[in-house]
Every structure is written in structure tokens, then in C-alpha cells.
Short mmCIF file of C-alpha atoms and ligand atoms in Angstrom, two decimals:
data_model
loop_
_atom_site.label_atom_id
_atom_site.label_comp_id
_atom_site.label_asym_id
_atom_site.label_seq_id
_atom_site.Cartn_x
_atom_site.Cartn_y
_atom_site.Cartn_z
CA MET V 1 38.07 78.54 63.43
CA SER V 2 41.36 80.23 62.86
CA SER V 3 41.65 83.58 64.54
CA MET V 4 42.54 85.14 61.19
CA SER V 5 38.95 84.76 60.08
CA ALA V 6 37.47 86.11 63.30
CA ARG V 7 35.15 89.06 63.00
CA ASN V 8 36.39 92.52 63.86
CA PRO V 9 35.12 93.14 67.42
CA PHE V 10 35.56 96.93 67.32
CA ARG V 11 32.45 99.00 66.56
CA PRO V 12 33.16 102.43 65.09
CA THR V 13 29.48 103.18 64.50
CA PHE V 14 27.40 105.82 66.25
CA GLY V 15 24.61 104.41 68.37
CA VAL V 16 26.08 100.89 68.39
CA SER V 17 27.17 99.40 71.71
CA PRO V 18 30.84 98.42 71.95
CA THR V 19 31.94 94.84 72.55
CA VAL V 20 33.65 96.04 75.73
CA LEU V 21 32.40 99.09 77.57
CA ALA V 22 35.22 101.26 78.91
CA GLY V 23 35.21 103.43 81.97
CA ARG V 24 31.53 103.63 82.81
CA ASP V 25 31.45 101.14 85.70
CA SER V 26 30.89 103.57 88.53
CA LEU V 27 28.06 105.33 86.67
CA LEU V 28 26.36 102.02 86.06
CA GLN V 29 26.78 101.06 89.70
CA SER V 30 25.24 104.32 90.87
CA PHE V 31 22.35 103.87 88.49
CA LYS V 32 21.65 100.31 89.65
CA LEU V 33 21.77 101.42 93.26
CA GLY V 34 19.38 104.24 92.43
CA LEU V 35 16.82 101.85 91.02
CA ALA V 36 17.07 99.55 94.00
CA GLU V 37 17.12 102.40 96.47
CA GLY V 38 13.64 103.75 95.86
CA PRO V 39 11.85 106.87 94.63
CA GLY V 40 13.88 109.09 96.96
CA SER V 41 17.13 108.42 95.13
CA PRO V 42 18.56 111.36 93.17
CA PHE V 43 19.40 108.88 90.40
CA ARG V 44 15.70 108.67 89.49
CA ALA V 45 16.05 111.76 87.30
CA LEU V 46 19.26 111.89 85.28
CA LEU V 47 20.60 114.15 82.63
CA ILE V 48 23.53 112.79 80.66
CA SER V 49 25.43 115.30 78.60
CA GLY V 50 28.51 114.88 76.46
CA SER V 51 30.01 115.89 73.15
CA ARG V 52 29.25 114.09 69.93
CA GLY V 53 30.48 110.52 70.06
CA MET V 54 31.25 110.57 73.78
CA GLY V 55 29.00 107.55 74.34
CA LYS V 56 25.63 108.96 75.45
CA THR V 57 23.44 106.61 73.43
CA VAL V 58 25.54 103.65 74.48
CA LEU V 59 25.22 104.60 78.14
CA LEU V 60 21.45 104.97 77.79
CA ASN V 61 21.34 101.45 76.35
CA GLU V 62 23.42 100.17 79.24
CA PHE V 63 21.00 101.79 81.67
CA GLU V 64 18.09 100.14 79.89
CA ASP V 65 19.81 96.75 80.19
CA ALA V 66 20.56 97.36 83.86
CA ALA V 67 16.93 98.26 84.46
CA ALA V 68 15.74 95.15 82.61
CA SER V 69 17.96 92.96 84.75
CA GLN V 70 16.15 94.32 87.80
CA GLY V 71 12.84 93.49 86.15
CA TRP V 72 12.07 97.05 85.16
CA ILE V 73 10.54 97.92 81.83
CA THR V 74 11.80 100.67 79.59
CA LEU V 75 9.66 103.15 77.69
CA ARG V 76 11.59 105.05 75.05
CA ALA V 77 10.45 108.57 74.41
CA TYR V 78 11.40 110.13 71.06
CA PRO V 79 12.18 113.84 70.92
CA ASP V 80 9.71 114.71 68.18
CA ASN V 81 6.31 116.36 68.17
CA SER V 82 4.55 113.14 69.10
CA MET V 83 6.76 112.36 72.08
CA VAL V 84 3.89 112.23 74.55
CA ASP V 85 1.38 110.70 72.13
CA GLY V 86 3.88 107.98 71.33
CA LEU V 87 4.10 107.04 74.98
CA VAL V 88 0.37 107.26 75.61
CA ASN V 89 -0.81 105.58 72.44
CA SER V 90 1.83 102.97 71.75
CA ALA V 91 4.66 102.46 74.24
CA ILE V 92 2.52 102.24 77.38
CA PRO V 93 -0.33 100.18 75.85
CA GLU V 94 2.29 97.78 74.45
CA ALA V 95 3.97 97.48 77.83
CA LEU V 96 0.62 96.76 79.46
CA GLN V 97 -0.17 94.19 76.82
CA ASN V 98 3.16 92.50 77.32
CA LEU V 99 2.40 92.17 81.01
CA ASP V 100 -0.66 90.16 80.06
CA GLY V 101 0.91 88.34 77.16
CA PRO V 102 2.90 85.10 77.01
CA GLN V 103 6.18 86.97 76.81
CA SER V 104 5.67 88.61 80.14
CA LYS V 105 8.02 86.29 81.96
CA ARG V 106 10.80 87.07 79.56
CA MET V 107 10.22 90.79 79.63
CA LEU V 108 10.37 90.83 83.40
CA SER V 109 13.23 88.46 83.91
CA GLY V 110 12.74 86.32 86.94
CA VAL V 111 9.51 87.97 87.98
CA ALA V 112 6.39 85.86 87.86
CA ILE V 113 3.32 87.66 86.63
CA PRO V 114 -0.13 86.49 87.62
CA GLY V 115 -2.13 86.57 84.37
CA ILE V 116 -5.33 88.23 83.26
CA ALA V 117 -5.81 91.90 83.50
CA THR V 118 -8.12 94.37 81.87
CA VAL V 119 -7.53 95.19 78.24
CA THR V 120 -6.12 98.66 77.94
CA ALA V 121 -8.26 101.28 76.35
CA ILE V 122 -6.34 103.38 73.86
CA ALA V 123 -6.25 107.03 74.84
CA ASP V 124 -8.64 109.35 73.07
CA PRO V 125 -6.47 111.13 70.47
CA THR V 126 -8.95 114.03 70.22
CA LYS V 127 -8.16 115.03 73.77
CA LYS V 128 -6.64 118.49 73.91
CA ASP V 129 -4.43 118.24 76.96
CA PRO V 130 -2.40 115.05 77.06
CA THR V 131 -1.11 115.61 80.59
CA PRO V 132 -3.77 113.76 82.56
CA THR V 133 -3.66 110.94 80.03
CA LEU V 134 0.07 110.42 80.33
CA ILE V 135 -0.13 110.57 84.10
CA SER V 136 -3.04 108.18 84.30
CA ARG V 137 -1.48 105.76 81.82
CA LEU V 138 1.82 105.76 83.69
CA ARG V 139 0.01 105.27 86.98
CA GLU V 140 -1.83 102.30 85.55
CA LEU V 141 1.40 100.71 84.39
CA ALA V 142 3.31 101.56 87.55
CA THR V 143 0.53 100.14 89.72
CA ARG V 144 0.68 96.88 87.80
CA LEU V 145 4.46 96.71 88.04
CA GLN V 146 4.50 97.63 91.71
CA LYS V 147 2.97 94.28 92.55
CA HIS V 148 6.07 92.65 91.17
CA GLY V 149 8.46 95.03 92.81
CA SER V 150 9.50 96.51 89.51
CA GLY V 151 9.17 99.89 87.88
CA ILE V 152 9.33 102.06 84.78
CA LEU V 153 12.42 103.55 83.20
CA ILE V 154 11.76 106.29 80.65
CA THR V 155 14.68 107.11 78.37
CA LEU V 156 14.98 110.07 76.04
CA ASP V 157 17.93 110.42 73.66
CA GLU V 158 18.80 113.59 71.68
CA LEU V 159 17.21 115.68 74.40
CA GLN V 160 18.42 118.86 72.67
CA SER V 161 15.80 118.31 69.93
CA ALA V 162 12.89 117.86 72.31
CA ASN V 163 9.92 120.17 72.30
CA VAL V 164 9.95 122.16 75.55
CA ASP V 165 6.20 121.94 76.13
CA LEU V 166 6.14 118.19 75.66
CA LEU V 167 9.17 117.85 77.88
CA HIS V 168 7.27 119.75 80.51
CA VAL V 169 4.36 117.31 80.19
CA LEU V 170 6.71 114.35 80.51
CA ALA V 171 8.60 115.79 83.46
CA THR V 172 5.38 116.71 85.26
CA ALA V 173 4.10 113.17 84.87
CA VAL V 174 7.30 111.59 86.19
CA GLN V 175 7.37 114.01 89.08
CA ASP V 176 3.75 113.22 89.88
CA LEU V 177 4.46 109.50 90.12
CA LEU V 178 7.64 109.97 92.12
CA ARG V 179 5.74 112.10 94.59
CA ASP V 180 3.35 109.22 95.12
CA ASP V 181 6.23 106.85 95.71
CA PHE V 182 5.95 104.92 92.48
CA ASP V 183 9.04 103.25 91.06
CA ILE V 184 9.85 105.36 88.05
CA ALA V 185 13.02 106.88 86.64
CA LEU V 186 13.72 109.28 83.80
CA VAL V 187 17.05 109.39 82.01
CA ALA V 188 17.66 111.87 79.21
CA ALA V 189 20.80 112.39 77.14
CA GLY V 190 21.98 115.09 74.79
CA LEU V 191 24.63 117.57 73.71
CA PRO V 192 25.70 119.95 76.52
CA GLU V 193 24.97 123.17 74.63
CA GLY V 194 21.52 122.03 73.52
CA ILE V 195 20.65 120.98 77.04
CA ASP V 196 21.75 124.29 78.51
CA ARG V 197 19.59 126.12 76.00
CA LEU V 198 16.60 123.91 76.76
CA LEU V 199 16.94 124.34 80.49
CA GLN V 200 16.68 128.09 80.21
CA HIS V 201 12.99 127.71 79.46
CA GLU V 202 10.49 127.94 82.23
CA GLY V 203 8.67 124.71 82.88
CA THR V 204 11.82 122.64 82.90
CA THR V 205 12.43 123.05 86.62
CA PHE V 206 12.18 119.36 87.37
CA ILE V 207 14.66 118.51 84.63
CA ARG V 208 16.90 121.31 85.83
CA ARG V 209 17.02 119.70 89.25
CA ALA V 210 17.90 116.33 87.75
CA GLU V 211 21.24 114.82 88.60
CA ARG V 212 23.67 115.85 85.87
CA ILE V 213 26.23 113.51 84.46
CA LEU V 214 28.83 115.05 82.19
CA LEU V 215 30.44 112.29 80.17
CA ASN V 216 34.18 112.79 80.11
CA PRO V 217 36.80 111.10 77.98
CA VAL V 218 37.76 107.63 79.16
CA ASN V 219 40.95 107.65 81.23
CA HIS V 220 44.11 106.14 79.82
CA GLU V 221 44.13 103.02 82.00
CA ASP V 222 40.51 102.09 81.22
CA SER V 223 41.14 102.77 77.57
CA VAL V 224 44.18 100.45 77.43
CA GLU V 225 42.15 97.75 79.12
CA MET V 226 39.34 98.14 76.58
CA PHE V 227 41.74 97.60 73.70
CA LEU V 228 43.21 94.47 75.25
CA ASP V 229 39.81 93.02 76.18
CA THR V 230 38.10 93.85 72.91
CA ALA V 231 40.88 92.25 70.85
CA ALA V 232 40.74 89.20 73.08
CA GLU V 233 36.97 88.97 72.53
CA GLY V 234 37.79 88.74 68.84
CA GLN V 235 40.30 85.94 69.54
CA ARG V 236 43.30 88.09 68.75
CA HIS V 237 46.11 89.10 71.05
CA MET V 238 47.01 92.75 71.30
CA THR V 239 50.41 93.50 72.83
CA SER V 240 50.47 95.94 75.72
CA GLU V 241 52.63 98.35 73.68
CA ALA V 242 50.00 98.26 70.95
CA ALA V 243 47.21 98.94 73.43
CA GLU V 244 49.16 101.80 75.01
CA LEU V 245 49.72 103.39 71.63
CA ALA V 246 46.09 102.92 70.59
CA ALA V 247 44.91 104.59 73.82
CA GLN V 248 47.30 107.45 73.19
CA ILE V 249 46.15 107.97 69.61
CA SER V 250 42.45 107.81 70.42
CA LYS V 251 42.70 110.20 73.38
CA GLY V 252 39.94 108.61 75.45
CA TYR V 253 37.27 109.65 72.99
CA PRO V 254 35.03 106.58 72.59
CA TYR V 255 34.39 106.93 68.87
CA SER V 256 38.08 107.25 68.03
CA MET V 257 38.86 104.36 70.36
CA GLN V 258 36.59 102.10 68.31
CA LEU V 259 37.99 103.56 65.10
CA THR V 260 41.62 103.03 66.10
CA GLY V 261 40.92 99.50 67.27
CA SER V 262 38.99 98.65 64.14
CA LEU V 263 41.69 99.93 61.77
CA ALA V 264 44.52 98.26 63.71
CA TRP V 265 42.56 95.03 63.59
CA ALA V 266 42.16 95.37 59.83
CA ARG V 267 45.87 96.14 59.45
CA SER V 268 46.81 93.00 61.33
CA THR V 269 44.46 91.00 59.11
CA LEU V 270 46.21 92.34 56.03
CA ASP V 271 49.55 91.48 57.60
CA ASN V 272 48.36 87.93 58.26
CA SER V 273 49.09 88.38 61.92
CA ASP V 274 46.97 87.03 64.74
CA THR V 275 48.63 89.47 67.09
CA ILE V 276 48.02 93.20 66.93
CA GLN V 277 51.37 94.90 67.36
CA ALA V 278 52.40 98.47 67.97
CA GLU V 279 53.63 98.79 64.36
CA GLN V 280 50.14 98.00 63.12
CA VAL V 281 48.59 100.61 65.37
CA ASP V 282 51.16 103.13 64.31
CA ALA V 283 50.48 102.32 60.67
CA VAL V 284 46.83 103.40 60.94
CA ARG V 285 47.43 106.64 62.82
CA ASP V 286 46.94 108.86 59.74
CA GLU V 287 43.86 106.95 58.70
CA VAL V 288 42.34 107.55 62.17
CA VAL V 289 42.88 111.28 61.72
CA ARG V 290 41.41 111.20 58.20
CA ARG V 291 38.36 109.23 59.25
CA MET V 292 37.73 111.47 62.24
CA GLY V 293 37.76 114.34 59.78
CA MET V 294 35.39 112.65 57.34
CA GLN V 295 32.96 111.20 59.81
CA VAL V 296 32.95 113.61 62.73
CA HIS V 297 34.44 116.97 61.86
CA GLU V 298 33.43 117.64 58.26
CA PRO V 299 29.69 117.14 58.91
CA SER V 300 29.87 119.40 61.97
CA LEU V 301 31.43 122.22 59.92
CA HIS V 302 28.81 122.29 57.16
CA GLN V 303 26.61 124.95 58.71
CA VAL V 304 29.40 127.10 60.10
CA PRO V 305 29.61 130.58 58.52
CA ASP V 306 32.93 131.98 57.28
CA GLY V 307 33.42 134.38 60.17
CA GLU V 308 33.35 131.52 62.64
CA LEU V 309 35.43 129.27 60.41
CA THR V 310 38.19 131.87 60.42
CA ILE V 311 38.37 131.65 64.19
CA LEU V 312 38.62 127.87 63.97
CA TYR V 313 41.45 128.15 61.45
CA ALA V 314 43.19 130.65 63.68
CA ILE V 315 43.01 128.27 66.65
CA ALA V 316 44.31 125.44 64.46
CA GLN V 317 47.21 127.56 63.30
CA LEU V 318 48.15 128.86 66.73
CA SER V 319 47.70 125.67 68.71
CA LYS V 320 50.97 123.86 69.32
CA ASN V 321 50.38 120.11 69.57
CA GLY V 322 46.74 120.65 70.36
CA GLU V 323 47.28 123.00 73.28
CA MET V 324 44.75 125.70 74.17
CA VAL V 325 45.03 129.14 72.61
CA SER V 326 44.32 132.52 74.20
CA THR V 327 41.53 134.66 72.75
CA GLY V 328 43.97 137.54 72.72
CA ASP V 329 46.33 135.65 70.41
CA ILE V 330 43.46 134.67 68.11
CA ALA V 331 42.33 138.30 67.82
CA HIS V 332 45.90 139.41 67.25
CA LEU V 333 46.39 136.91 64.42
CA MET V 334 43.12 138.02 62.84
CA GLY V 335 44.04 141.67 63.27
CA VAL V 336 40.97 142.58 65.34
CA LYS V 337 40.22 143.60 68.95
CA PRO V 338 39.40 140.63 71.21
CA ASN V 339 35.86 141.85 71.94
CA ALA V 340 35.13 141.90 68.20
CA LEU V 341 35.14 138.09 68.36
CA SER V 342 32.73 137.66 71.24
CA MET V 343 29.59 136.91 69.18
CA GLN V 344 31.29 134.33 67.01
CA ARG V 345 33.08 132.84 69.98
CA LYS V 346 29.71 132.36 71.67
CA GLN V 347 28.28 130.71 68.55
CA LEU V 348 31.20 128.29 68.33
CA LEU V 349 30.77 127.38 71.97
CA SER V 350 27.08 126.75 71.50
CA ARG V 351 27.82 124.54 68.50
CA GLY V 352 30.02 122.47 70.77
CA LEU V 353 33.01 122.88 68.45
CA VAL V 354 35.22 124.66 70.96
CA GLU V 355 35.38 124.83 74.72
CA VAL V 356 36.91 127.06 77.38
CA PRO V 357 39.54 125.00 79.21
CA LYS V 358 40.56 128.08 81.19
CA TYR V 359 39.31 131.68 81.36
CA GLY V 360 40.42 133.60 78.28
CA PHE V 361 41.41 130.50 76.34
CA LEU V 362 39.82 128.28 73.72
CA ASN V 363 40.44 124.80 72.46
CA PHE V 364 38.74 122.31 70.18
CA THR V 365 36.27 120.01 71.87
CA LEU V 366 37.14 116.87 69.91
CA PRO V 367 40.47 115.31 68.99
CA TYR V 368 41.93 115.89 65.51
CA MET V 369 39.80 118.89 64.58
CA ARG V 370 43.03 120.85 64.35
CA GLU V 371 44.58 118.36 61.91
CA HIS V 372 41.39 118.27 59.91
CA LEU V 373 41.31 122.04 59.52
CA LEU V 374 45.00 122.35 58.67
CA ASN V 375 44.67 119.64 56.00
CA SER V 376 41.51 121.13 54.56
CA PRO V 377 41.68 122.28 50.93
CA HIS V 378 39.79 125.42 52.02
CA HIS V 379 42.45 126.41 54.49
CA ARG V 380 44.33 129.60 53.62
CA PRO V 381 46.88 130.37 56.31
CA ILE V 382 46.08 133.62 58.09
CA THR V 383 49.06 135.94 57.98
N1 LIG R 401 32.20 103.43 77.18
C1 LIG R 401 32.57 103.12 75.93
N2 LIG R 401 33.62 102.29 75.72
C2 LIG R 401 33.98 101.97 74.46
N3 LIG R 401 33.37 102.41 73.36
C3 LIG R 401 32.32 103.24 73.50
C4 LIG R 401 31.86 103.63 74.80
N4 LIG R 401 30.83 104.46 74.65
C5 LIG R 401 30.63 104.58 73.33
N5 LIG R 401 31.51 103.86 72.64
C6 LIG R 401 31.61 103.80 71.15
O1 LIG R 401 31.72 105.16 70.72
C7 LIG R 401 30.92 105.41 69.57
C8 LIG R 401 29.93 106.53 69.86
O2 LIG R 401 29.02 106.14 70.87
P1 LIG R 401 27.56 106.79 70.98
O3 LIG R 401 26.82 106.61 69.69
O4 LIG R 401 26.93 106.28 72.21
O5 LIG R 401 27.92 108.34 71.17
P2 LIG R 401 26.92 109.56 71.39
O6 LIG R 401 27.46 110.37 72.48
O7 LIG R 401 25.52 109.06 71.53
O8 LIG R 401 27.08 110.34 70.00
P3 LIG R 401 26.06 111.43 69.36
O9 LIG R 401 26.36 112.72 70.05
O10 LIG R 401 26.42 111.49 67.90
O11 LIG R 401 24.67 110.94 69.58
C9 LIG R 401 30.31 104.08 69.18
O12 LIG R 401 31.15 103.50 68.21
C10 LIG R 401 30.36 103.25 70.46
O13 LIG R 401 30.47 101.89 70.21
MG1 LIG R 402 23.83 109.38 70.41
#
């Protein structure tokens, strides 16, 4: 097959794993060690936080794969009002059934399962307090897995939407099993602001003590490597100048890395070139900015009231080349006293739209928000 017809290997889609994972090696290593280490490892309770599109869901999937390769099974918890019921009534019974079923060898790669076990009774849904049920179900599963030297990984994505009481039930159950030396791990992921809010509730002590992983942008070197390797996976050569430029444009933000790669790939297809060159990357720069605006920024601005929007426009106007802006300068531009902005500033921080790179300063959290705002038809320059 000619490389011109090869499929685009870049994946600019939320929740979809990239062809080549950039910059998460050491996290994965720590996680694998944690599973092998035993219930005393701090990596048995993990909290992954990161801005939108920073790669939380992808990392959770990687953790699930890593767990599977050590013979562990994954239970996915969903952050809705049936989070605990879902585990008790479907995920755990299914896992138990799979242990008995013909697929058990595949589920637990490389681990032989002696057959025949009791059929699992489905939990009584009329029960008021699900806590003992979740604990007893998990114990049953963990006891079965223990014989094979494997354990249970529970993952929870979009933690910020979880119900605090149910989270408490889940955390209590995991803690209970860990205390009794069962092989179990809990990994939850969500937006930093949402997680902070959640952790202020009582009853989240265990989660609060979890090891926290803040996902940062991918560093330049790892990013360059990802571009080269991903293109190569698609049977196309990317020059090192092209990869350097792509890394520079996408600023280490995983979603824009996939976007930049995908558009440069498409450009080279249109140019009938089986090499991706710097000119092709450069040619899609504006489209990257536009798409970031359409797909990431515009949706995140929908709910933002005018008062807060004005602050965002002020930052966009004052920021030179994306540099941070002092709150004093923002207030000055808006013609108000700095403390008049404190409520709105707090709201913007909790929405994850801006961050405090240094005391008294603000900047946008994600790349190209500034460009998006300045190009917006709603933008009226503040004078
Ligand atoms: N380590 C990585 N290397 C390369 N690409 C990545 C990496 N992590 C994520 N991506 C890509 O970035 C995009 C966003 O990833 P993901 O959906 O995991 O983000 P997220 O943090 O879960 O976003 P959200 O906050 O919307 O849930 C996807 O296109 C994915 O393929
Ligand atoms: Mg996600």
C-alpha cells in the first residue's frame, strides 16, 4: 500500500487514546510498581487532575491496560447517582461470572483459573444502605482473585460530577479492603477545580489522602518525539524541523498536539507528499487556533456571565504574546479597584479558565484562548 493512502494516525478526539502516548512513562512505571508492590503502596489510591484535554481519560485507560497486563481486573465506576449500585449489581457480578466463564483465561492474561465457583447472588436492590453490600461484594471478588495473585482496579472518570455520599461509600469500601491487605486500587480523574470543591466535603478524607497527580503539559522533547513516532506509525516521514514546529505550535497540550499532527498530515496528503515538512505544519497553524476555539474554548465560554467575560477580554487585550497579566493592570483597564474583581476572579479560577502563575497575576489555562477571544465577533476592545 502506498503511504499516500495510509490512514491518519493522529487522534484529535476527546476520550480516544493516541497512537503514541507522550510523556507519561514515569507515571505508568510508578503505577505498575504500585500494583506489584502491595496494599501498602501509596499508588493504591490515586487522584489524577488536569485541565480539559490534558489527557486524564487516556491515562486512566493506560492504567487499566497496565493493570490487565498484571492480571488485574478493572471495575469502572460511573459518577452518576447509581455509581455504587452499578458496581454492586452489574460490574462486580459480571467480573465474578467472567472468572467462572470460558473467557476467564483471556480476561486474566496468563493466569490459570481453576473452574467452578458459586453463582453470584444479585444484591437486594431494596436494601437501604449499600455500604455493606459493596464491601461484601468486593471482598468476594478480591478473595477469588487473591488466589491467582491478582487484584481489583476501580477507575472513576469525571470525578468532579460524582455524588459525595456515594463517593464516601466507595472510598470506605476500598479502604476497608486495603486495611485487610487485599489487592485493590482506586484511581479517579477529574478537573482540578471540581476535585478541590469535592474534597472540601467531610467524608472524603480517604480520597483527600490519596496520592495526587497533577497532569502537566508534555515537555518539548517528548512532544517532538511523539510527532515523529506517530507519523512513522502512519508510514509517513516527518522531518525534524516539522516536528519541532508542531511541538512549538501545540504547546505540550495533548489535544492540540493531536490536532496539529492531524491537520499537518491532511495538508501533506493534499500536497501529495509522503513526507510531512515544516511548510505543511506552518500552513495549518491558523486552522489549529480556529479549531481550538471551536472545539475547546467556545463551549467552555457558553455559561460565562458578561462580568466575567469582560475580565477574560481584558486579559486577552493586555497579554503580550500570551504572557501573564497583573490583576492591577486588569482592574486599571476596566476602570475599577482591584478588589472589585475578586468575586469574578474566583469564579473564573473555579471554572478552570484562568490560573494564577504567580501571586497577583492571571493567565489563561489553555493555549489559544487569547486568540479566540480577540477574534471573537463579540469582542469590543476595552478602552
Ligand atoms: N500523553 C498523550 N500523548 C499524546 N496524546 C494524548 C496524550 N494524552 C491525551 N492525548 C490526546 O489528547 C486528547 C485529549 O485526551 P483526553 O480525552 O484523555 O483528555 P481529558 O483530560 O480526559 O479531557 P476532558 O477534561 O475533556 O475529559 C485526545 O485526542 C488524546 O488522544
Ligand atoms: Mg476525559
